[in-house]
Short mmCIF file of C-alpha atoms and ligand atoms in Angstrom, two decimals:
data_model
loop_
_atom_site.label_atom_id
_atom_site.label_comp_id
_atom_site.label_asym_id
_atom_site.label_seq_id
_atom_site.Cartn_x
_atom_site.Cartn_y
_atom_site.Cartn_z
CA MET A 4 -34.93 -37.51 -10.40
CA SER A 5 -39.03 -36.52 -10.12
CA ARG A 6 -41.33 -37.95 -13.02
CA THR A 7 -41.68 -34.20 -14.59
CA PRO A 8 -38.46 -32.80 -14.06
CA ILE A 9 -37.87 -28.88 -14.16
CA SER A 10 -34.49 -29.11 -15.31
CA ALA A 11 -32.95 -29.82 -19.21
CA LEU A 12 -30.24 -29.51 -21.20
CA GLY A 13 -30.22 -26.81 -23.78
CA CYS A 14 -27.56 -26.45 -26.48
CA ALA A 15 -26.24 -22.56 -26.77
CA THR A 16 -25.27 -23.41 -30.66
CA CYS A 17 -28.41 -24.90 -31.93
CA GLY A 18 -30.85 -24.81 -29.65
CA ALA A 19 -31.48 -28.76 -28.95
CA VAL A 20 -33.27 -30.01 -25.97
CA HIS A 21 -31.65 -32.89 -24.31
CA PRO A 22 -33.59 -34.51 -21.36
CA LEU A 23 -30.89 -34.60 -18.29
CA ASP A 24 -30.73 -37.94 -17.25
CA GLY A 25 -27.11 -39.30 -18.04
CA PRO A 26 -23.80 -38.26 -18.72
CA ARG A 27 -24.34 -36.31 -21.51
CA GLN A 28 -21.19 -33.33 -22.35
CA SER A 29 -22.33 -32.28 -25.48
CA CYS A 30 -24.96 -31.67 -27.99
CA ALA A 31 -26.28 -34.57 -29.74
CA SER A 32 -27.29 -32.82 -32.63
CA CYS A 33 -24.30 -30.23 -33.54
CA GLY A 34 -21.60 -30.70 -30.04
CA GLY A 35 -22.26 -27.40 -28.92
CA LEU A 36 -21.84 -26.95 -25.34
CA LEU A 37 -24.54 -27.50 -22.93
CA GLU A 38 -26.23 -25.86 -20.52
CA VAL A 39 -28.79 -26.64 -17.71
CA VAL A 40 -31.94 -24.89 -18.83
CA HIS A 41 -34.70 -24.63 -15.42
CA ASP A 42 -38.55 -24.08 -16.05
CA LEU A 43 -38.89 -20.58 -14.58
CA GLY A 44 -42.18 -20.83 -15.00
CA ARG A 45 -42.42 -23.66 -12.69
CA ILE A 46 -40.55 -22.46 -10.08
CA ALA A 47 -42.18 -19.51 -10.06
CA LEU A 48 -45.26 -21.10 -9.25
CA LEU A 49 -44.19 -22.73 -6.04
CA ARG A 50 -43.61 -19.17 -4.44
CA PRO A 51 -43.80 -15.64 -4.65
CA PRO A 52 -40.19 -14.12 -4.47
CA ALA A 53 -40.60 -12.85 -0.93
CA ALA A 54 -41.59 -16.76 -0.11
CA TRP A 55 -38.17 -17.39 -1.69
CA ARG A 56 -36.03 -14.90 0.19
CA ASP A 57 -37.48 -15.74 3.48
CA LEU A 58 -37.28 -19.60 2.77
CA PHE A 59 -33.29 -18.82 1.62
CA ASP A 60 -32.80 -16.43 5.01
CA ALA A 61 -34.45 -19.45 7.12
CA ARG A 62 -32.02 -21.92 5.90
CA LYS A 63 -28.84 -19.83 6.79
CA GLY A 64 -29.92 -21.33 10.82
CA ALA A 65 -29.86 -24.75 9.01
CA ARG A 66 -27.70 -27.29 11.49
CA GLY A 67 -25.84 -30.72 11.83
CA ASP A 68 -25.88 -32.74 8.51
CA ASP A 69 -28.82 -30.68 6.80
CA PRO A 70 -26.83 -30.10 3.12
CA HIS A 71 -29.35 -27.00 3.60
CA ARG A 72 -26.78 -25.69 5.49
CA SER A 73 -24.02 -25.74 2.21
CA GLY A 74 -24.24 -22.04 0.47
CA VAL A 75 -25.11 -24.05 -2.69
CA TRP A 76 -27.52 -26.58 -1.68
CA ARG A 77 -29.08 -23.28 0.42
CA TYR A 78 -30.88 -22.87 -3.14
CA HIS A 79 -31.11 -26.18 -3.79
CA GLU A 80 -34.11 -25.51 -5.95
CA LEU A 81 -32.55 -22.90 -8.57
CA VAL A 82 -29.61 -24.87 -8.59
CA LEU A 83 -30.88 -28.81 -9.47
CA PRO A 84 -34.15 -29.07 -8.37
CA ASP A 85 -34.79 -32.54 -9.91
CA LEU A 86 -31.41 -33.90 -7.68
CA PRO A 87 -32.78 -35.94 -4.75
CA VAL A 88 -31.15 -34.71 -1.79
CA ALA A 89 -29.97 -37.89 -0.60
CA ASP A 90 -27.67 -37.56 -3.69
CA ILE A 91 -25.87 -34.47 -2.58
CA VAL A 92 -22.07 -34.82 -1.38
CA THR A 93 -21.72 -31.90 0.54
CA MET A 94 -18.80 -30.71 2.67
CA PRO A 95 -20.01 -28.11 3.36
CA GLU A 96 -19.06 -25.61 0.94
CA GLY A 97 -20.13 -21.86 0.71
CA ASN A 98 -21.04 -19.85 3.13
CA THR A 99 -17.89 -17.57 2.67
CA ASN A 100 -17.80 -13.97 4.06
CA LEU A 101 -18.20 -10.63 2.82
CA TYR A 102 -15.38 -8.28 3.53
CA ARG A 103 -15.60 -4.67 3.69
CA VAL A 104 -12.22 -3.68 2.28
CA ALA A 105 -11.35 -0.11 3.53
CA ALA A 106 -7.88 0.06 1.98
CA LEU A 107 -9.23 -0.30 -1.48
CA GLU A 108 -11.70 2.14 -1.07
CA THR A 109 -9.24 4.83 -0.39
CA LEU A 110 -6.98 3.06 -3.16
CA ALA A 111 -10.12 3.83 -5.82
CA GLY A 112 -12.08 6.79 -3.55
CA SER A 113 -14.99 4.40 -3.82
CA ARG A 114 -17.75 4.56 -1.61
CA ASP A 115 -18.54 0.57 -0.85
CA VAL A 116 -16.12 -2.08 -1.93
CA ARG A 117 -16.17 -5.61 -0.70
CA VAL A 118 -14.43 -9.02 -1.39
CA LYS A 119 -16.29 -11.93 -1.21
CA HIS A 120 -13.56 -14.60 0.05
CA GLU A 121 -14.14 -17.80 -1.83
CA GLY A 122 -10.80 -18.89 -0.67
CA GLU A 123 -12.89 -19.64 2.50
CA ASN A 124 -13.87 -23.14 1.23
CA PRO A 125 -13.50 -26.55 2.09
CA THR A 126 -10.21 -26.61 -0.78
CA LEU A 127 -9.41 -23.53 -0.23
CA SER A 128 -11.33 -21.92 -3.80
CA PHE A 129 -14.78 -21.09 -5.15
CA LYS A 130 -14.03 -24.50 -7.25
CA ASP A 131 -15.46 -26.00 -4.12
CA ARG A 132 -19.13 -25.11 -5.23
CA GLY A 133 -18.96 -26.21 -8.29
CA MET A 134 -17.74 -29.59 -7.37
CA THR A 135 -20.54 -30.25 -4.96
CA ALA A 136 -23.40 -30.14 -7.82
CA GLY A 137 -20.79 -31.89 -10.59
CA VAL A 138 -19.71 -34.86 -8.22
CA SER A 139 -23.49 -35.18 -6.75
CA PHE A 140 -25.06 -35.89 -10.35
CA ALA A 141 -22.16 -38.28 -10.64
CA ARG A 142 -22.97 -39.76 -7.47
CA HIS A 143 -26.46 -39.66 -8.81
CA LEU A 144 -25.58 -41.42 -12.26
CA GLY A 145 -23.53 -44.14 -10.28
CA VAL A 146 -20.35 -43.01 -11.96
CA PRO A 147 -17.19 -44.85 -11.14
CA LEU A 148 -14.44 -42.64 -12.76
CA VAL A 149 -14.34 -38.32 -12.86
CA ALA A 150 -11.39 -36.48 -14.64
CA CYS A 151 -10.60 -33.02 -14.95
CA ALA A 152 -7.32 -31.21 -16.02
CA SER A 153 -6.97 -27.84 -14.35
CA THR A 154 -4.13 -25.30 -13.60
CA GLY A 155 -4.60 -26.51 -9.78
CA ASP A 156 -7.97 -24.99 -7.90
CA THR A 157 -10.86 -27.57 -10.08
CA SER A 158 -8.37 -30.64 -9.25
CA ALA A 159 -8.14 -29.86 -5.69
CA ALA A 160 -11.55 -29.94 -5.56
CA MET A 161 -12.32 -32.67 -7.40
CA ALA A 162 -10.24 -34.90 -5.66
CA ALA A 163 -11.85 -34.38 -2.54
CA TYR A 164 -15.28 -34.39 -3.49
CA ALA A 165 -14.82 -37.80 -5.38
CA ALA A 166 -13.00 -38.87 -2.28
CA ARG A 167 -15.92 -38.42 -0.47
CA VAL A 168 -18.15 -41.07 -2.59
CA PRO A 169 -17.40 -44.45 -1.65
CA GLY A 170 -16.38 -46.17 -4.68
CA MET A 171 -15.62 -42.88 -6.82
CA ARG A 172 -12.39 -42.66 -8.72
CA GLY A 173 -10.68 -39.75 -9.37
CA LEU A 174 -8.58 -38.84 -12.00
CA VAL A 175 -7.04 -34.96 -12.53
CA VAL A 176 -4.35 -34.16 -15.70
CA LEU A 177 -2.00 -31.06 -14.55
CA PRO A 178 0.41 -29.10 -16.23
CA ARG A 179 3.56 -29.80 -15.27
CA GLY A 180 5.84 -27.29 -12.95
CA ARG A 181 2.81 -24.80 -13.52
CA VAL A 182 0.71 -25.30 -10.31
CA SER A 183 2.00 -24.44 -6.85
CA VAL A 184 3.15 -27.11 -5.09
CA GLU A 185 0.09 -26.23 -2.23
CA GLN A 186 -2.27 -26.96 -4.90
CA LEU A 187 -0.20 -29.79 -6.60
CA SER A 188 -0.52 -31.81 -2.82
CA GLN A 189 -4.01 -31.50 -2.94
CA PRO A 190 -5.14 -34.28 -5.02
CA ILE A 191 -2.38 -36.50 -4.16
CA ALA A 192 -3.26 -35.77 -0.76
CA SER A 193 -7.26 -36.63 -1.42
CA GLY A 194 -5.60 -40.13 -3.26
CA CYS A 195 -6.50 -39.14 -6.34
CA LEU A 196 -4.76 -40.38 -9.94
CA THR A 197 -2.67 -37.38 -10.19
CA VAL A 198 -1.06 -37.33 -13.58
CA THR A 199 1.68 -34.26 -15.00
CA LEU A 200 1.94 -33.61 -18.51
CA PRO A 201 4.78 -31.69 -20.12
CA ALA A 202 2.09 -29.07 -21.41
CA ASP A 203 -0.25 -25.83 -20.68
CA PHE A 204 -3.59 -26.18 -19.49
CA ASP A 205 -5.09 -25.98 -22.64
CA THR A 206 -3.80 -28.75 -24.28
CA CYS A 207 -4.17 -30.83 -20.88
CA LEU A 208 -7.85 -30.03 -21.36
CA ARG A 209 -7.80 -31.08 -25.35
CA LEU A 210 -5.76 -34.26 -24.48
CA LEU A 211 -8.34 -35.73 -21.78
CA ARG A 212 -11.21 -34.30 -23.63
CA GLU A 213 -10.49 -36.88 -26.34
CA VAL A 214 -10.06 -39.86 -23.52
CA CYS A 215 -13.30 -39.10 -22.49
CA ALA A 216 -14.72 -38.92 -25.74
CA ARG A 217 -13.11 -42.86 -25.98
CA ARG A 218 -13.72 -44.36 -22.10
CA PRO A 219 -16.27 -43.93 -19.60
CA VAL A 220 -14.83 -41.33 -18.24
CA TYR A 221 -16.88 -38.67 -16.68
CA LEU A 222 -14.91 -35.28 -17.51
CA LEU A 223 -15.76 -32.75 -14.57
CA ASN A 224 -14.37 -28.78 -16.01
CA SER A 225 -16.47 -26.27 -16.46
CA VAL A 226 -17.49 -28.11 -19.96
CA ASN A 227 -19.84 -29.71 -17.54
CA PRO A 228 -23.13 -27.78 -17.68
CA LEU A 229 -23.67 -29.50 -13.83
CA ARG A 230 -20.08 -27.32 -13.07
CA ILE A 231 -21.86 -24.18 -13.86
CA GLU A 232 -24.93 -24.42 -11.67
CA GLY A 233 -23.40 -25.33 -8.15
CA GLN A 234 -20.92 -22.03 -9.36
CA LYS A 235 -23.63 -19.32 -9.78
CA ALA A 236 -24.78 -20.12 -5.61
CA ILE A 237 -21.39 -17.77 -5.22
CA ALA A 238 -24.32 -15.01 -7.02
CA PHE A 239 -26.74 -16.12 -4.45
CA GLU A 240 -24.81 -15.88 -1.52
CA ILE A 241 -23.52 -12.21 -2.62
CA VAL A 242 -27.44 -10.78 -3.21
CA GLN A 243 -28.18 -12.10 0.48
CA ASP A 244 -25.48 -11.37 2.41
CA LEU A 245 -26.13 -7.59 1.04
CA GLY A 246 -30.08 -8.14 2.24
CA TRP A 247 -31.00 -8.79 -1.65
CA THR A 248 -30.21 -5.89 -2.52
CA PRO A 249 -27.53 -6.24 -5.73
CA PRO A 250 -24.61 -3.93 -6.10
CA ASP A 251 -23.48 -1.69 -8.42
CA TRP A 252 -20.62 -4.38 -10.30
CA ILE A 253 -19.24 -7.65 -9.58
CA VAL A 254 -15.75 -8.15 -10.55
CA VAL A 255 -14.43 -11.90 -11.53
CA PRO A 256 -11.06 -13.42 -12.44
CA VAL A 257 -11.26 -14.88 -15.45
CA GLY A 258 -9.43 -17.78 -17.17
CA ASN A 259 -11.99 -20.93 -18.70
CA ALA A 260 -14.92 -18.37 -18.28
CA GLY A 261 -16.69 -20.62 -16.36
CA ASN A 262 -17.29 -19.06 -13.28
CA ILE A 263 -18.57 -15.73 -14.94
CA ALA A 264 -20.85 -17.08 -17.20
CA ALA A 265 -22.18 -19.14 -13.92
CA ILE A 266 -22.49 -16.04 -12.03
CA GLY A 267 -24.19 -14.26 -14.79
CA LYS A 268 -26.38 -17.09 -15.31
CA GLY A 269 -27.75 -16.81 -11.52
CA LEU A 270 -28.12 -13.47 -11.43
CA LEU A 271 -30.21 -13.37 -14.71
CA GLU A 272 -31.79 -16.34 -13.25
CA LEU A 273 -32.90 -14.26 -9.52
CA GLU A 274 -34.46 -11.34 -11.64
CA ALA A 275 -36.62 -13.46 -13.93
CA LEU A 276 -37.73 -14.71 -10.64
CA GLY A 277 -38.45 -11.46 -8.95
CA ILE A 278 -35.90 -11.98 -6.19
CA ILE A 279 -33.85 -9.44 -7.46
CA ASP A 280 -35.00 -6.23 -9.25
CA ARG A 281 -31.79 -5.58 -11.01
CA VAL A 282 -28.89 -6.84 -12.32
CA PRO A 283 -25.62 -5.98 -11.30
CA ARG A 284 -23.14 -5.22 -14.25
CA LEU A 285 -20.05 -7.70 -14.19
CA LEU A 286 -16.55 -7.09 -14.79
CA GLY A 287 -13.93 -9.74 -16.17
CA VAL A 288 -10.56 -9.76 -15.48
CA GLN A 289 -7.50 -11.33 -17.26
CA ALA A 290 -3.99 -11.32 -16.76
CA GLU A 291 -2.35 -9.52 -20.15
CA ALA A 292 -0.51 -12.61 -20.87
CA ALA A 293 -3.47 -14.16 -21.00
CA ALA A 294 -6.33 -12.17 -22.09
CA PRO A 295 -8.13 -12.92 -25.22
CA LEU A 296 -11.85 -12.32 -23.56
CA ALA A 297 -10.42 -8.60 -22.74
CA ARG A 298 -8.78 -8.53 -26.34
CA ALA A 299 -12.03 -9.14 -27.89
CA PHE A 300 -13.86 -6.82 -25.59
CA ARG A 301 -11.94 -3.83 -27.36
CA GLU A 302 -12.43 -5.13 -30.99
CA GLY A 303 -15.79 -5.28 -30.18
CA TYR A 304 -16.16 -9.26 -30.08
CA ARG A 305 -15.90 -9.23 -33.76
CA GLU A 306 -14.47 -12.66 -33.56
CA ARG A 307 -13.45 -15.26 -31.38
CA VAL A 308 -9.86 -14.71 -29.76
CA ARG A 309 -7.41 -17.47 -28.99
CA VAL A 310 -3.79 -16.99 -27.79
CA VAL A 311 -1.20 -18.93 -26.67
CA ALA A 312 -1.03 -17.75 -23.08
CA GLY A 313 2.41 -16.28 -21.46
CA GLU A 314 3.75 -16.16 -18.17
CA THR A 315 1.64 -14.65 -15.33
CA VAL A 316 1.83 -14.92 -11.58
CA ALA A 317 -2.07 -15.52 -11.70
CA THR A 318 -1.01 -19.59 -12.94
CA ALA A 319 -4.95 -20.50 -12.52
CA ILE A 320 -6.33 -18.56 -15.51
CA ARG A 321 -3.07 -18.83 -17.18
CA ILE A 322 -5.52 -20.18 -20.45
CA GLY A 323 -5.64 -19.00 -23.73
CA ASP A 324 -8.58 -20.49 -25.46
CA PRO A 325 -11.59 -20.14 -22.75
CA VAL A 326 -13.86 -23.23 -23.11
CA SER A 327 -17.10 -21.60 -22.10
CA TYR A 328 -15.99 -18.05 -24.09
CA GLU A 329 -19.29 -17.90 -25.54
CA ARG A 330 -21.43 -18.28 -22.32
CA ALA A 331 -19.30 -15.58 -20.53
CA VAL A 332 -19.42 -12.55 -23.72
CA LYS A 333 -23.52 -13.33 -23.62
CA VAL A 334 -24.20 -13.05 -20.17
CA VAL A 335 -20.78 -10.13 -19.79
CA ARG A 336 -23.04 -8.10 -22.46
CA ALA A 337 -26.23 -9.11 -20.68
CA THR A 338 -25.51 -7.54 -17.79
CA GLY A 339 -23.66 -3.95 -19.66
CA GLY A 340 -20.56 -5.38 -18.33
CA ARG A 341 -16.74 -5.68 -19.64
CA PHE A 342 -13.77 -7.23 -19.88
CA GLU A 343 -10.41 -5.56 -18.97
CA SER A 344 -6.84 -6.84 -18.21
CA VAL A 345 -4.41 -5.76 -16.27
CA GLY A 346 -0.24 -6.74 -15.60
CA GLU A 347 2.20 -8.07 -13.12
CA GLN A 348 2.76 -5.55 -11.04
CA GLU A 349 -1.00 -4.36 -10.78
CA ILE A 350 -1.46 -7.70 -9.84
CA LEU A 351 0.81 -7.73 -7.33
CA ASP A 352 0.52 -4.99 -5.89
CA ALA A 353 -3.70 -5.20 -5.29
CA LYS A 354 -2.61 -8.37 -3.91
CA ALA A 355 -0.37 -6.81 -1.58
CA SER A 356 -3.13 -4.64 -0.65
CA VAL A 357 -5.61 -6.95 -0.17
CA ASP A 358 -3.73 -9.14 2.03
CA ALA A 359 -2.45 -6.27 4.14
CA ALA A 360 -6.39 -6.02 4.79
CA GLY A 361 -6.07 -9.31 6.89
CA VAL A 362 -8.19 -10.76 3.63
CA TYR A 363 -5.05 -13.45 2.46
CA VAL A 364 -6.08 -14.11 -1.25
CA CYS A 365 -4.54 -15.43 -4.44
CA PRO A 366 -2.59 -13.54 -7.45
CA ASN A 367 -5.49 -14.51 -9.83
CA SER A 368 -8.42 -13.12 -6.86
CA ALA A 369 -5.60 -9.98 -6.88
CA THR A 370 -5.91 -9.69 -10.60
CA ALA A 371 -10.14 -8.87 -10.03
CA ALA A 372 -8.80 -6.61 -7.68
CA ALA A 373 -6.08 -4.61 -9.77
CA GLY A 374 -8.99 -4.62 -12.83
CA PHE A 375 -11.35 -3.12 -10.36
CA LEU A 376 -8.68 -0.14 -9.42
CA LYS A 377 -7.99 0.07 -13.37
CA ALA A 378 -11.14 0.47 -14.47
CA ARG A 379 -11.74 2.87 -11.38
CA ALA A 380 -9.28 4.89 -12.38
CA ALA A 381 -10.61 5.14 -15.82
CA GLY A 382 -13.94 6.17 -14.75
CA VAL A 383 -15.84 2.85 -16.26
CA ILE A 384 -16.54 2.33 -12.21
CA ALA A 385 -18.11 5.38 -10.38
CA ALA A 386 -17.14 6.44 -6.80
CA SER A 387 -20.93 6.38 -6.03
CA ASP A 388 -20.73 2.57 -7.49
CA SER A 389 -20.82 -0.61 -5.03
CA VAL A 390 -18.65 -3.29 -6.24
CA VAL A 391 -17.92 -7.07 -4.97
CA ILE A 392 -14.80 -8.31 -6.07
CA VAL A 393 -14.97 -12.39 -6.09
CA ALA A 394 -11.84 -13.56 -4.34
CA THR A 395 -11.51 -17.42 -5.77
CA ALA A 396 -8.88 -18.65 -3.69
CA HIS A 397 -7.05 -18.33 -0.60
CA GLY A 398 -3.36 -16.98 -0.66
CA CYS A 399 -2.33 -19.55 1.12
CA LYS A 400 -2.27 -21.49 -2.45
CA PHE A 401 0.04 -19.42 -3.17
CA SER A 402 2.34 -18.89 -0.16
CA GLN A 403 5.84 -18.71 -2.78
CA THR A 404 4.35 -16.26 -5.18
CA THR A 405 3.55 -13.94 -1.75
CA ILE A 406 7.22 -14.56 0.20
CA GLY A 407 8.66 -13.47 -3.66
CA TYR A 408 6.83 -10.44 -3.66
CA HIS A 409 7.95 -9.38 -0.18
CA THR A 410 11.44 -10.44 -0.43
CA GLY A 411 11.81 -9.17 -3.13
CA ARG A 412 12.52 -12.02 -5.54
CA LEU A 413 10.59 -11.48 -7.92
CA ALA A 414 11.71 -10.75 -11.55
CA GLY A 415 10.84 -7.96 -12.98
CA ILE A 416 8.81 -6.87 -10.20
CA GLU A 417 9.24 -3.59 -8.07
CA PRO A 418 7.88 -4.43 -4.18
CA ARG A 419 6.57 -1.56 -3.76
CA ARG A 420 4.27 -2.89 -0.76
CA ALA A 421 6.63 -5.03 0.60
CA ASN A 422 6.56 -6.23 4.44
CA ARG A 423 9.90 -7.50 4.79
CA ILE A 424 11.17 -10.41 6.81
CA VAL A 425 13.10 -9.05 9.27
CA GLU A 426 16.15 -11.64 10.56
CA VAL A 427 17.76 -10.86 13.50
CA ASP A 428 20.19 -12.50 16.85
CA ALA A 429 18.65 -15.04 19.47
CA ASP A 430 18.44 -12.03 21.40
CA ALA A 431 15.54 -10.45 23.12
CA ALA A 432 17.20 -6.93 23.00
CA ALA A 433 17.64 -7.09 18.83
CA ILE A 434 13.86 -7.76 19.46
CA GLU A 435 12.90 -4.67 21.88
CA ARG A 436 14.96 -2.31 19.64
CA LEU A 437 12.49 -3.76 16.70
CA ILE A 438 9.60 -1.65 18.60
CA GLY A 439 11.13 1.39 18.88
CA THR A 440 11.42 3.14 21.96
CA ASP A 441 8.11 5.10 22.49
N1 LIG B 2 -9.11 -18.11 -10.06
C1 LIG B 2 -8.84 -18.80 -9.69
C2 LIG B 2 -8.44 -19.41 -8.44
C3 LIG B 2 -8.68 -19.94 -10.65
O1 LIG B 2 -8.18 -21.65 -9.94
C4 LIG B 2 -10.03 -20.24 -11.52
C5 LIG B 2 -9.76 -21.45 -12.60
C6 LIG B 2 -10.25 -18.91 -12.14
C7 LIG B 2 -9.92 -18.09 -10.88
C8 LIG B 2 -10.60 -18.34 -13.36
O2 LIG B 2 -12.07 -19.01 -13.32
O3 LIG B 2 -12.24 -20.41 -15.53
O4 LIG B 2 -14.17 -19.94 -14.23
O5 LIG B 2 -13.23 -18.43 -15.53
N2 LIG B 2 -9.24 -22.46 -12.19
C9 LIG B 2 -9.00 -23.64 -13.10
C10 LIG B 2 -8.58 -25.03 -12.48
C11 LIG B 2 -9.28 -23.45 -15.04
O6 LIG B 2 -8.48 -25.72 -13.48
O7 LIG B 2 -8.92 -24.90 -11.11
P1 LIG B 2 -12.92 -19.53 -14.68
#
């Protein structure tokens, strides 16, 4: 790190400030969650807003081993300015497509609806953005063992990034039987110590935090403030993709609430630096079976809501007690945003609509799409509002859910938009008959 660091760790609870120079996970004064605070005044002095935009646009042409090719490290000075380039572990992540989805525009009667497909990242989810930051910092510190509890995507990302660092080992703790088979395969493939427990995600995380308090294990769940810094680059890419004109709304599926907190933090920093002139409103969407933040919003945020998460096809956001609850409420309120929840049928129908546009997303992403449709139908989002929905993981991670829907085998779900598999004899004429005559 440089001699006069630009970034430090601030406690959201008591306001104490600690140096960003070690594997600190919580506030030494009160035990609260920490966040990376950048000296935005110093960053602003480096370049005027238009020059920052030009620099980030120019880096889109980076080639070869240049870490600026990454959709996270393109914004190095706003992510972890003090981290030496030599410590960066990148695959390179980001640079995901922003697709216009006409089917959603038609269904909603909306003018401009796009999907940012984070499933196009190296391990097929947005988690790669947080992990490139978290694992790079772990490498900078020389940490030998990194760990996370996960609903399936954080573990896949951490395992892959740790595997890129010689001498770094990974440990993942998963709720047994509650991650998809594709997600389970990922840390195993990356050579990570893969542990499953007969417990839900909230319990896995609680137990792992106990282990980390006793042993020198570097926790890479989103309680780790470094993760948030990488993840906020989703917001940077969205506004850059749109020529630095922010959309009216950004819609995000919410589980542990780190991602929506990161996106909000990133947008507020861009506004403070003058790189954008207004901040989009955030809509956080949860599955009804695990919707503490949606309930808190309905109740006017009277008190912190915790629930025991029930069954949902959106297994990656099956979380009843989100770690980044306070952070998420803070940024959603700051943007004039809200939280919403949607049911299983809505999630699966929305998934079928987005998938059928050739943009194959996971059920968690579809939760956001369904939340958008609901908010639009209620008039919360106007027809003229421009909307970006963040699809957080690829549909290929949840193939059984996709096939279950299209074959009508999901209990309690009407396969309304099913594209059924057609089984015919091994006979060319049988295939021809399916094509029709004209
Ligand atoms: N979408 C997907 C595909 C996810 O994997 C997650 C979180 C989220 C949305 C929600 O993001 O937690 O930041 O609000 N997955 C974590 C995991 C919990 O362990 O992979 P969040």
